[in-house]
Short mmCIF file of C-alpha atoms in Angstrom, two decimals:
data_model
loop_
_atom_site.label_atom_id
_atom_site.label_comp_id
_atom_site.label_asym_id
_atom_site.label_seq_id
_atom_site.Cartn_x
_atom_site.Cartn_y
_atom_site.Cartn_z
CA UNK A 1 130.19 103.60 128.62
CA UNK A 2 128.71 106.86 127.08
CA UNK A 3 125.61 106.73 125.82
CA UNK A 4 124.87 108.67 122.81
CA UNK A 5 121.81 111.08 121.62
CA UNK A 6 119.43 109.65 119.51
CA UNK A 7 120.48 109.69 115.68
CA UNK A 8 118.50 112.27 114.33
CA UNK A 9 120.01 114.80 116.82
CA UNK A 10 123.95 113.36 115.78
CA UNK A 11 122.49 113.83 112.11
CA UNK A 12 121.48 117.42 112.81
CA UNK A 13 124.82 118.55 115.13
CA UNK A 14 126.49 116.91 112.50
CA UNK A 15 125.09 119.11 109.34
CA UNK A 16 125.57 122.02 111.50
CA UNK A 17 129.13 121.80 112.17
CA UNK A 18 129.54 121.25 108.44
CA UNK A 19 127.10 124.11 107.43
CA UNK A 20 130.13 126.53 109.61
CA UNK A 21 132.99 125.09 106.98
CA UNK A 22 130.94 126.39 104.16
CA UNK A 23 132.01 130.35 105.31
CA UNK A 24 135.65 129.86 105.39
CA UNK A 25 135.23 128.38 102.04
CA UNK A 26 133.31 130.49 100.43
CA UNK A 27 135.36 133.39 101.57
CA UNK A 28 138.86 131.65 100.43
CA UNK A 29 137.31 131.17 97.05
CA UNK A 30 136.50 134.65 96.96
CA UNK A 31 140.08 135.98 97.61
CA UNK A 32 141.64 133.45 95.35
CA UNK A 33 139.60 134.44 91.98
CA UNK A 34 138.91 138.28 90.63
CA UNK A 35 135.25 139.13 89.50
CA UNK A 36 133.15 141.93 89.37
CA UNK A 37 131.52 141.05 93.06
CA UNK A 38 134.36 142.75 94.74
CA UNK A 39 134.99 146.34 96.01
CA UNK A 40 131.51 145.52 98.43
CA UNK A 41 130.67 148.81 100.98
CA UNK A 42 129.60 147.46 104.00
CA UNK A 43 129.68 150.78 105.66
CA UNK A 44 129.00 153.33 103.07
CA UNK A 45 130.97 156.49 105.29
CA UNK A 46 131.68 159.70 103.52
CA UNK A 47 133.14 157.04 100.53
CA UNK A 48 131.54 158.66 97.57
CA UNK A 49 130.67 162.22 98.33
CA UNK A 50 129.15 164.43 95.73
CA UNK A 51 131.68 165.91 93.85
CA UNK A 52 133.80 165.19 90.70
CA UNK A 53 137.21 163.90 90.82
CA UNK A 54 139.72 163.67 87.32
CA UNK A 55 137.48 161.44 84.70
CA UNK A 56 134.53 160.82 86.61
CA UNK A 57 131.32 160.78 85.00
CA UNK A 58 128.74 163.51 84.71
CA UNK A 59 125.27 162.57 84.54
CA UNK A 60 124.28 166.41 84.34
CA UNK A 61 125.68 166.69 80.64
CA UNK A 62 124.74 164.88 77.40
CA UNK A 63 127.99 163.72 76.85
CA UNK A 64 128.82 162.33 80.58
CA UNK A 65 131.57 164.11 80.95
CA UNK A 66 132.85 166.30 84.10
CA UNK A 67 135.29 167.51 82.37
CA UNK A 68 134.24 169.90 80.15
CA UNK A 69 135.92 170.45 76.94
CA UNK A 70 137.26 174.01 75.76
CA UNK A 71 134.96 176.22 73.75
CA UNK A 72 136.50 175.70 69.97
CA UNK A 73 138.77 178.19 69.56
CA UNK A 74 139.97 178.67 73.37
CA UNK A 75 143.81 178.90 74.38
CA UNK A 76 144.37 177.99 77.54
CA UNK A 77 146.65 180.50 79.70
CA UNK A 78 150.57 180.52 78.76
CA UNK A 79 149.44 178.21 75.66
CA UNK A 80 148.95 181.65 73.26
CA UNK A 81 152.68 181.46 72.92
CA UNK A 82 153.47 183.70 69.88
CA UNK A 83 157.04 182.08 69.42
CA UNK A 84 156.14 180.12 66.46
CA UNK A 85 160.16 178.76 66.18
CA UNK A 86 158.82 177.12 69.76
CA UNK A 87 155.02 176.01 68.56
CA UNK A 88 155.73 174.64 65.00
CA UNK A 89 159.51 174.33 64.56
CA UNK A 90 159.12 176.56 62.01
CA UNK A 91 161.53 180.36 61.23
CA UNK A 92 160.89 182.45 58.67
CA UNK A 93 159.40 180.36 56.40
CA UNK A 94 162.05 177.49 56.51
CA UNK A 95 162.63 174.93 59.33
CA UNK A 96 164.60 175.29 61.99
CA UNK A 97 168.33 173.90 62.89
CA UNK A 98 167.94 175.36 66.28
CA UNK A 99 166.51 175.02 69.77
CA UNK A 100 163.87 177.76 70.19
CA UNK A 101 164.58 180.36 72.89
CA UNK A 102 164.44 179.28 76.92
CA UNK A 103 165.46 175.51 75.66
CA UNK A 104 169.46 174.65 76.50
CA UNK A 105 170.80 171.87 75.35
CA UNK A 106 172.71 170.08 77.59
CA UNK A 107 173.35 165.96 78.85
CA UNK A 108 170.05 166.40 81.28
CA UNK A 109 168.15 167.58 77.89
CA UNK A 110 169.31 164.85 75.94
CA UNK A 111 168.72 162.35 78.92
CA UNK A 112 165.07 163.37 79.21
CA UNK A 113 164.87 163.27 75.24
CA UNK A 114 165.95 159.36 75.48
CA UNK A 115 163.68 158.35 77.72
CA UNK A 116 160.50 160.06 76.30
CA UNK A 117 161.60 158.65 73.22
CA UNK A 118 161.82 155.22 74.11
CA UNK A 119 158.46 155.43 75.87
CA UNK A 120 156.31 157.07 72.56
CA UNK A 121 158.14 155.95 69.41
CA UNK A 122 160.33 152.74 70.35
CA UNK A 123 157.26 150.94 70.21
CA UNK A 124 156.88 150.97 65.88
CA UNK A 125 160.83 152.77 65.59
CA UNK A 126 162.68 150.51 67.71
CA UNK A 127 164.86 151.44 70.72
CA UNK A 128 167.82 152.07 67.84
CA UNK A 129 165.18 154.03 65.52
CA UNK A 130 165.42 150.87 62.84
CA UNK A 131 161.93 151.03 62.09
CA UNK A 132 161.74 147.31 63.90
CA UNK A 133 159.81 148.10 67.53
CA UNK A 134 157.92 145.24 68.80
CA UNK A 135 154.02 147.00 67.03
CA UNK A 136 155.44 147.54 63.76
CA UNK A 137 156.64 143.90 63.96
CA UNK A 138 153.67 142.52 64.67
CA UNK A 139 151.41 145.11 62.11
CA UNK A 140 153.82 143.86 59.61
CA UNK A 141 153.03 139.99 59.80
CA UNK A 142 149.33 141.14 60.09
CA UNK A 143 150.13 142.86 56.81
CA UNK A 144 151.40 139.56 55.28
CA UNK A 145 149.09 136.77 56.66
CA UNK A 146 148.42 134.33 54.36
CA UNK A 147 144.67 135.27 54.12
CA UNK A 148 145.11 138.64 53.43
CA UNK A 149 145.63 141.80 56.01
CA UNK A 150 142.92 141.15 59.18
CA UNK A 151 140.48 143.42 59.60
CA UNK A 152 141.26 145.94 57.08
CA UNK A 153 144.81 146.44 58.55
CA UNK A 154 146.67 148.96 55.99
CA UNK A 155 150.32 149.44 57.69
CA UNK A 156 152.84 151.39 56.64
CA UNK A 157 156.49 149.74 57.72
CA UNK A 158 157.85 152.38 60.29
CA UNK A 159 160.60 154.69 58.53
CA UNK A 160 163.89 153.47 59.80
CA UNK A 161 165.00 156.98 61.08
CA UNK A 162 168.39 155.89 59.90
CA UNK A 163 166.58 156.12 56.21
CA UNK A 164 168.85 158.79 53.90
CA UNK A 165 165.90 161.14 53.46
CA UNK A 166 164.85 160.66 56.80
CA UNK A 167 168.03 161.83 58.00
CA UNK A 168 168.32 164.95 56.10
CA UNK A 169 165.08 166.04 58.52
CA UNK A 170 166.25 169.13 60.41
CA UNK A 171 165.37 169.55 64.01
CA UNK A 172 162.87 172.01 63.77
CA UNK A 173 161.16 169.14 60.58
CA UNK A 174 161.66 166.14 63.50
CA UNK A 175 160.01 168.75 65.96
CA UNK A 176 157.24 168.98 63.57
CA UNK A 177 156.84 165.22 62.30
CA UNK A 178 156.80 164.02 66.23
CA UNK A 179 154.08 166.90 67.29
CA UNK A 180 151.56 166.39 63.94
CA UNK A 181 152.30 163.18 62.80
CA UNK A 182 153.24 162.19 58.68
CA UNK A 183 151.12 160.76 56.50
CA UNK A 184 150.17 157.45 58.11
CA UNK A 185 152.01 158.14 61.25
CA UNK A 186 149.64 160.07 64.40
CA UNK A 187 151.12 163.26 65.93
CA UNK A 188 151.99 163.43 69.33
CA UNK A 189 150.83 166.65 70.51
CA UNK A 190 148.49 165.51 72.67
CA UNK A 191 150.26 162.74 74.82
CA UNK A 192 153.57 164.61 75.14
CA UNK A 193 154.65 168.14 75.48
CA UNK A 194 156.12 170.79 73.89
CA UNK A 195 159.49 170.59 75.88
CA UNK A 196 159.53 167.09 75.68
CA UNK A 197 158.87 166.71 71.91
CA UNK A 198 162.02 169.21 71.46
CA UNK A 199 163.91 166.70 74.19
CA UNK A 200 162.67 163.88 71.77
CA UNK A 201 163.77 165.52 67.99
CA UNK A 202 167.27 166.60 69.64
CA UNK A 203 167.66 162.76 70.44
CA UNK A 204 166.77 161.77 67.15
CA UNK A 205 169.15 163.76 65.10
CA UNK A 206 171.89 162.09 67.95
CA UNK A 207 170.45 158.86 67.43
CA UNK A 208 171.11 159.20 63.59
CA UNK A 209 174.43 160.48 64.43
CA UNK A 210 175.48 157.81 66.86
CA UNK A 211 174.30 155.50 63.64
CA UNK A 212 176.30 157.59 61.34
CA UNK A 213 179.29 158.34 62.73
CA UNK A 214 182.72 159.30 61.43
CA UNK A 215 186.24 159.33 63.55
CA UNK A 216 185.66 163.30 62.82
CA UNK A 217 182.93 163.10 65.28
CA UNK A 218 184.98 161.48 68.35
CA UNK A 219 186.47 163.96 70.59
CA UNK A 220 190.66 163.64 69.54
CA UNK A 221 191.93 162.54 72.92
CA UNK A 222 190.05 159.47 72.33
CA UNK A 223 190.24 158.71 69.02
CA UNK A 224 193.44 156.63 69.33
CA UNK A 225 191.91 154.14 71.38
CA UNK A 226 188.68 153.67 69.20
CA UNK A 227 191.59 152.87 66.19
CA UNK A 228 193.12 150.13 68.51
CA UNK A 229 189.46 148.90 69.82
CA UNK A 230 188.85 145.56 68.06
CA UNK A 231 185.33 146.10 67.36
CA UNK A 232 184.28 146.32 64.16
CA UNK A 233 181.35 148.33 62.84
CA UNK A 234 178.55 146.46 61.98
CA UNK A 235 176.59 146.94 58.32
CA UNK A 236 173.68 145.09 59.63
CA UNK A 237 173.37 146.51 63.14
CA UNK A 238 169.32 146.63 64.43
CA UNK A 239 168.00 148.04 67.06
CA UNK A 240 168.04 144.22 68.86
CA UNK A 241 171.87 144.52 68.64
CA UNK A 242 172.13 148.40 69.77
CA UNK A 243 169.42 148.31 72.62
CA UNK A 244 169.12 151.42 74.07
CA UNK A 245 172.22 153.46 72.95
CA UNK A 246 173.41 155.33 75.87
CA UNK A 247 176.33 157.51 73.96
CA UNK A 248 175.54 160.71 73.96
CA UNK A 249 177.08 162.28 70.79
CA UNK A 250 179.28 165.25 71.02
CA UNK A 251 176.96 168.75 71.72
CA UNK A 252 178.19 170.32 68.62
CA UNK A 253 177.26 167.64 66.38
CA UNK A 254 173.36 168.49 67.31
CA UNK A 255 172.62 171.77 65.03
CA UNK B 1 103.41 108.50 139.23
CA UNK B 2 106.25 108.78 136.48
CA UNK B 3 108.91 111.09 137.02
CA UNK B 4 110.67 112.62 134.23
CA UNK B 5 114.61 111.26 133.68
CA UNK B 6 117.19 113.33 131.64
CA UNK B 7 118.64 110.34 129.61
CA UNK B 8 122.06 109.54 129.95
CA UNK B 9 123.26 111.66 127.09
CA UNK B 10 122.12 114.53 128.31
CA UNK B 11 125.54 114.41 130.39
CA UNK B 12 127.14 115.25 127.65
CA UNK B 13 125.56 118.82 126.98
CA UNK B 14 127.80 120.22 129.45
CA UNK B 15 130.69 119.52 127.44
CA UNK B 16 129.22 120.57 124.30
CA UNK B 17 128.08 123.95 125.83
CA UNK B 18 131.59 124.50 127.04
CA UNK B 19 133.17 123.85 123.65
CA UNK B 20 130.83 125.58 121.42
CA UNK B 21 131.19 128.55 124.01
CA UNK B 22 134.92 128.44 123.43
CA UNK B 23 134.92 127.90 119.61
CA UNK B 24 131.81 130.14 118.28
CA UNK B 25 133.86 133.29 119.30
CA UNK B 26 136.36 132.18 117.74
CA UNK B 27 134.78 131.33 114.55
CA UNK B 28 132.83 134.98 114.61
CA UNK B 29 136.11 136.90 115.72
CA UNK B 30 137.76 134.56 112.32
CA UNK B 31 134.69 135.53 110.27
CA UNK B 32 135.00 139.15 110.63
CA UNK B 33 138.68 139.63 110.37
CA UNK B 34 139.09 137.09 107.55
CA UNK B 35 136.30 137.57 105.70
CA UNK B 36 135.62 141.56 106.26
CA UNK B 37 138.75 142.82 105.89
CA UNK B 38 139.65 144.27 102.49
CA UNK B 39 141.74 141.44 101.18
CA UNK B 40 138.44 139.63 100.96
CA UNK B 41 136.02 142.62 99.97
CA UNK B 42 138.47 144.73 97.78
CA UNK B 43 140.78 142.79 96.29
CA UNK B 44 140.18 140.75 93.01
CA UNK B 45 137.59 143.77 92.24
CA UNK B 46 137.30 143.29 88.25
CA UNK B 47 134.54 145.18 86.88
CA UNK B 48 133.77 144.23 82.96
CA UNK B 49 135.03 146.70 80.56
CA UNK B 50 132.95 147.94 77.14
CA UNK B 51 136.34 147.21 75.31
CA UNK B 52 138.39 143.57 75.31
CA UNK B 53 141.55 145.71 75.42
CA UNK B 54 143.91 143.83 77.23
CA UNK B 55 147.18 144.45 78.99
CA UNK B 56 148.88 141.46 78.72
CA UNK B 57 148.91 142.25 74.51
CA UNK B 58 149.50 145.39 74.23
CA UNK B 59 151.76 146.59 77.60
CA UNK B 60 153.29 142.70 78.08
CA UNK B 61 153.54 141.26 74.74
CA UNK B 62 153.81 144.25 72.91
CA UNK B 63 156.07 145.95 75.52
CA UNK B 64 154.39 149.58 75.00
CA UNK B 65 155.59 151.53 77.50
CA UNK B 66 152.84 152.31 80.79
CA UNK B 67 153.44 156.24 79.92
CA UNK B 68 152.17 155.71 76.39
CA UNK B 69 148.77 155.52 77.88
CA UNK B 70 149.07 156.78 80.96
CA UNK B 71 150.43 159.88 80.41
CA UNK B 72 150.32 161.85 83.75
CA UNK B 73 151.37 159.02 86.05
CA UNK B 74 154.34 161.20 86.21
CA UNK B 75 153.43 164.33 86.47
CA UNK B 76 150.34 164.83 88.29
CA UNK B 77 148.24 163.21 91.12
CA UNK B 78 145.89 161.64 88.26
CA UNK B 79 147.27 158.80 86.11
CA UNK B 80 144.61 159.15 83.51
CA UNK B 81 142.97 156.52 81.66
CA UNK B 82 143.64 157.28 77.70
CA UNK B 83 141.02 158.88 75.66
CA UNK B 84 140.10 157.10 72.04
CA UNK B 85 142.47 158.91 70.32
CA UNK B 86 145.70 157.22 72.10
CA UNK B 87 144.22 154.14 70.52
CA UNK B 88 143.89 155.66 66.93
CA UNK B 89 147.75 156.32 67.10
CA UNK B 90 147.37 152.66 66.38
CA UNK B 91 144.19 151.71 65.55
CA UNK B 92 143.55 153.64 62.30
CA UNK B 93 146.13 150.97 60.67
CA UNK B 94 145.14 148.24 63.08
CA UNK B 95 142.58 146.13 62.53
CA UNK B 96 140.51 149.03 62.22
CA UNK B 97 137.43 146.98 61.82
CA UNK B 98 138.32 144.01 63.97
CA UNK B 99 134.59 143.81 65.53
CA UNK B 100 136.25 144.04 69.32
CA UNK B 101 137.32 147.25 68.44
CA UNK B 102 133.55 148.75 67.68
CA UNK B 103 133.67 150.40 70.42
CA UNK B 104 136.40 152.48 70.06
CA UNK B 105 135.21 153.90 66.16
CA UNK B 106 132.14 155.05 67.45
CA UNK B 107 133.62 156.77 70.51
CA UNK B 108 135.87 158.46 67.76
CA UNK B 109 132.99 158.73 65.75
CA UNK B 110 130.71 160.21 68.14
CA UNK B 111 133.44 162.29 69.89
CA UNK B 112 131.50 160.78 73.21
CA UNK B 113 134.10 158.93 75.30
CA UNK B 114 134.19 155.32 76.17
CA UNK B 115 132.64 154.13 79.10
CA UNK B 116 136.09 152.78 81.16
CA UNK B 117 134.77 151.29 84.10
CA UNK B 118 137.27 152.25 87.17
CA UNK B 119 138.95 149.50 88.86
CA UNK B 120 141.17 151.02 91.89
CA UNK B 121 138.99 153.42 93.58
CA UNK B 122 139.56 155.11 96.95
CA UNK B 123 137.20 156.57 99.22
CA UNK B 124 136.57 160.23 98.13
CA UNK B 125 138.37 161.51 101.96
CA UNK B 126 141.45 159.99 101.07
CA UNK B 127 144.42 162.18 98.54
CA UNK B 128 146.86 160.23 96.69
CA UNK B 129 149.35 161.22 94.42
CA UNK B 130 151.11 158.78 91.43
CA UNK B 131 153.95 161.63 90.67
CA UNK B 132 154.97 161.71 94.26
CA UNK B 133 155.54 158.03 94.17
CA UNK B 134 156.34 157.21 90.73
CA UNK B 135 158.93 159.80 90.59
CA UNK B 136 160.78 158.79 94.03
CA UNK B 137 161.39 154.78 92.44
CA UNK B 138 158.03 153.35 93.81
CA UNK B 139 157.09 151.51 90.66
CA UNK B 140 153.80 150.52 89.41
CA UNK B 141 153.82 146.77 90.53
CA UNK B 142 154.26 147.10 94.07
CA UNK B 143 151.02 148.54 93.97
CA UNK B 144 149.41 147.30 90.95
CA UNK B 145 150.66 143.82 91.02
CA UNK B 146 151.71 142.05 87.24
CA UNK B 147 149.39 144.26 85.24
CA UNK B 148 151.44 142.89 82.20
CA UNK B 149 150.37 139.79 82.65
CA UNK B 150 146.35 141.14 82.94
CA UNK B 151 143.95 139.89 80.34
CA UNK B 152 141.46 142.30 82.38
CA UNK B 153 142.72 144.50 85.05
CA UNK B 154 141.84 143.49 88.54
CA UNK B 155 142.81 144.97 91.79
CA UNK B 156 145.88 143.46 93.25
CA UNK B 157 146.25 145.29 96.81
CA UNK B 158 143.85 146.34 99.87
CA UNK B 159 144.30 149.83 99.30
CA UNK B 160 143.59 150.26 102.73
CA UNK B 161 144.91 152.49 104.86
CA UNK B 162 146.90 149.68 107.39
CA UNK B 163 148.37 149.27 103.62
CA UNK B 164 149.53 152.64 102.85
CA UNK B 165 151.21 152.99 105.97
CA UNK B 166 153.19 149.67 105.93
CA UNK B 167 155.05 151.13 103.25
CA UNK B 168 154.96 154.76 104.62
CA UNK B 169 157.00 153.34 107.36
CA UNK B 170 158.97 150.92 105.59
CA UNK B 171 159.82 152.51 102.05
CA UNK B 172 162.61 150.40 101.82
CA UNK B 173 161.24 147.42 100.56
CA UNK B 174 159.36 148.29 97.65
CA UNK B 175 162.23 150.98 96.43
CA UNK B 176 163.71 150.78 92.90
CA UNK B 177 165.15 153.22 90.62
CA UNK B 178 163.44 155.68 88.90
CA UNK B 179 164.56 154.09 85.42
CA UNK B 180 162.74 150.85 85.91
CA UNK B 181 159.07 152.20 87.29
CA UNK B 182 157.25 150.72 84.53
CA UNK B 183 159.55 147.43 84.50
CA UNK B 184 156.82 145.39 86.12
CA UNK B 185 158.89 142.48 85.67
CA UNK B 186 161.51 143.97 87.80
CA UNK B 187 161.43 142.73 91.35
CA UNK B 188 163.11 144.59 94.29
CA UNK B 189 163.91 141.90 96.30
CA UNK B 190 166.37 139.82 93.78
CA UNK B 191 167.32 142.96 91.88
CA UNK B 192 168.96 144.71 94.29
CA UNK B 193 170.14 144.87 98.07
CA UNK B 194 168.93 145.98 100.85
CA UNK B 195 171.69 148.49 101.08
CA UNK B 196 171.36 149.73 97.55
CA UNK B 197 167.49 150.46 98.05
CA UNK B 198 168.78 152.43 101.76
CA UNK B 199 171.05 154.54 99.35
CA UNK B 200 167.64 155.21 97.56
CA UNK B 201 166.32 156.78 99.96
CA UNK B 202 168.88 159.57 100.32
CA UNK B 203 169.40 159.80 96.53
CA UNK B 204 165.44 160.51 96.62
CA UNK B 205 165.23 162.71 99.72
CA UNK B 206 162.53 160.35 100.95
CA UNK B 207 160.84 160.69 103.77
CA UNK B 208 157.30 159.49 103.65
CA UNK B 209 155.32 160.99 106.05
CA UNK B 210 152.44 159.21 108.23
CA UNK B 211 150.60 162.85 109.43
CA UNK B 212 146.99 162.61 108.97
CA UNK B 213 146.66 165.29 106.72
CA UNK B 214 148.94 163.86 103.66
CA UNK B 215 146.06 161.85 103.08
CA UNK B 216 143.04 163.39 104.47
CA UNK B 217 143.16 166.66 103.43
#
């Protein structure tokens, strides 16, 4: 028969070998639940070095930033462009109908124009330009809670850009409304650029097109088969029923 | 005259010496890989932010597009985190004086940013670049995880660089097409084939390279 050690020495060996589970445990909780513990620098290296990347803060100025901002007044190299057709969508004195000079218009043009439109005004115009994207949705029940609008909430209902005034918007005027904003709409200057913003108001006068269209607009060799096509055009289309319209209207039609 | 006798147990030291020899290696070697490595120490990093701004609402529910915000993701190295005025676009109309969003009028206010705190941080030796990625169909979840589905952003990934090269050496996997970058929901795996995301790699020109210098530089 063995003969065992007294108790108090089982007791201790005993807490001991449980004292090594408590690691494994700890550490498993640790990977299974985010907090701000994490990112720990056990060996420090050359991991933080002293110099400024993109964003970082500045201790060294009042305002914390390492980026400094442009004296007022500045233009930045290539951004003095005189073509004001190209900067404000604008020729002599009335708005243009036109691409400004070193801009073609072709199906890549118009591709880039969709997507950059779907990312920075589908979310309050809707992919189909309805005025029903998913923000001005949900700004809209805000607007007619039963206690009144939260929080001060004062929202105008997205245009549809389908409206009839809307519509009658020339390019260089779409150019202009998607760079500075309209009345309670924000201009997008700052998040997208110039090319892009012409990309985007070419779209939009397709997209009201493609909304708008007449058998005049269909190229002939293929208007027969639209007559024969069973569907039937829809009064009450929105932008849930036209998701993403991937037509791209005839390259005349854009003026 | 008394002589000292081991008692009886004392045979059974030998044994116990010879197993805990065995096993406390073990356990140490365990400790350190498991428990140093930077699943444990880097991932689930999720520092508190001045603003409740949340991207489950606003990118998930909402559906606002990653690019709203982060508007260089595609163009430059540096995704950039959205100064105050990307959330006036909204905000002005918004719940402008919802008291979680105090924050953000006095930064507008003030003209003094907010005080982001950064999440996925690499050591200052090492270069990485969104646009190469994000514009060659590497999309934002297989390296971000579900952001969508983030209350508070937390870091999803090692970021180490056994991680980097994995995928360096294997691009196939996480490949998608360029159209669905920001569709987190969009999976790889089901999505497509194995073949399809091989034809990727031509349509791309991709050819990731595992030199030293494209990430020390």
């Amino acid at each position: 028969m063995i003969s065992l050690p007294p108790r108090w020495m089982l007791f201790v060996g005993g807490i001991a070998a449980l004292a090594l589970a408590i690691p494994p445990v700890v550490i498993a909780r640790v990977r299974a639940t985010p907090d701000p513990e994490h990112a720990v620098h056990i060996f420090f290296d050359m991991d933080f070095q002293p110099k400024f990347k993109t964003q970082e803060p500045n201790p060294l100025f009042a305002d914390g930033r390492s980026q400094r901002l442009p004296v007022a007044g500045s233009i930045a190299r290539g951004e003095g462009n005189p073509d004001l057709h190209r900067t404000t969508g604008v020729v002599n004195g009335a708005w243009a109908t036109t691409l400004p000079a070193g801009l073609t218009m072709n199906d890549a043009f118009m591709e880039r124009g969709q997507q950059r439109f779907n990312i920075y005004c589908t979310a309050c115009h809707g992919y189909a330009g309805f005025g029903d994207g998913t923000v001005n949705q949900r700004a809209m029940a805000l607007m007619s809670s039963a206690d009144g609008p939260a929080h001060g909430t004062a929202w105008v209902q997205a245009k549809s850009l389908h409206d009839p005034a809307v519509r009658e918007h020339t390019l260089g005027a779409v150019f202009s409304i998607a760079s500075n904003g309209i009345r309670t709409m924000a201009g997008y200057e700052a998040q997208v650029s110039i090319e892009d913003r012409w990309a985007i108001a070419v779209y939009v006068k397709a997209l009201q097109l493609s909304q708008n269209a007449t058998l005049q607009d269909v190229p002939p060799e293929v208007r027969d088969a639209l007559k024969s096509s069973p569907v039937e055009k829809n009064p009450t289309a929105t932008s849930a029923a036209v998701k993403a319209p991937t037509a791209t209207p005839s390259k005349d039609g854009v003026k | 005259m008394s002589r000292f006798l081991f008692p009886r147990w004392a045979n059974l030291l030998l044994p116990t010496v010879i197993l805990a020899g065995a096993t406390i290696p073990l356990y140490a070697f365990f400790f350190v890989a498991y428990g140093l490595s930077p699943k444990t120490l880097e991932v689930g990093f999720q520092p508190e932010q001045p603003v409740p701004y949340s991207h489950a609402l606003h990118a998930g529910e909402l559906g606002i597009d990653c690019r709203y915000c982060h508007t260089n993701v595609d163009k430059a190295a540096y995704a950039t985190v959205p100064p105050t005025q990307t959330c006036l676009n909204c905000h002005t109309n918004i719940r402008p004086t919802s008291p979680k969003l105090v924050k953000v009028q006095e930064s507008a206010a003030t003209g003094l940013p907010i005080q982001w705190q950064r999440v996925h941080k690499l050591p200052d030796f090492a270069y990485f670049d969104h646009s190469a990625h994000v514009n060659r169909g590497v999309g934002c979840v297989s390296c971000h995880g579900r952001v969508d589905k983030m209350e508070v952003v937390y870091q999803t990934k090692p970021l180490s660089m056994g991680w980097c090269l994995e995928c360096h050496r294997e691009p196939e996997i996480n490949l998608r097409p360029v159209s669905e970058i920001t569709n987190l929901a969009w999976d790889s795996a089901t999505e497509s084939s194995f073949e399809e995301r091989q034809a990727l790699i031509a349509k791309y020109h991709i050819n990731p390279n595992d030199n030293c210098s494209t990430c020390h530089r």
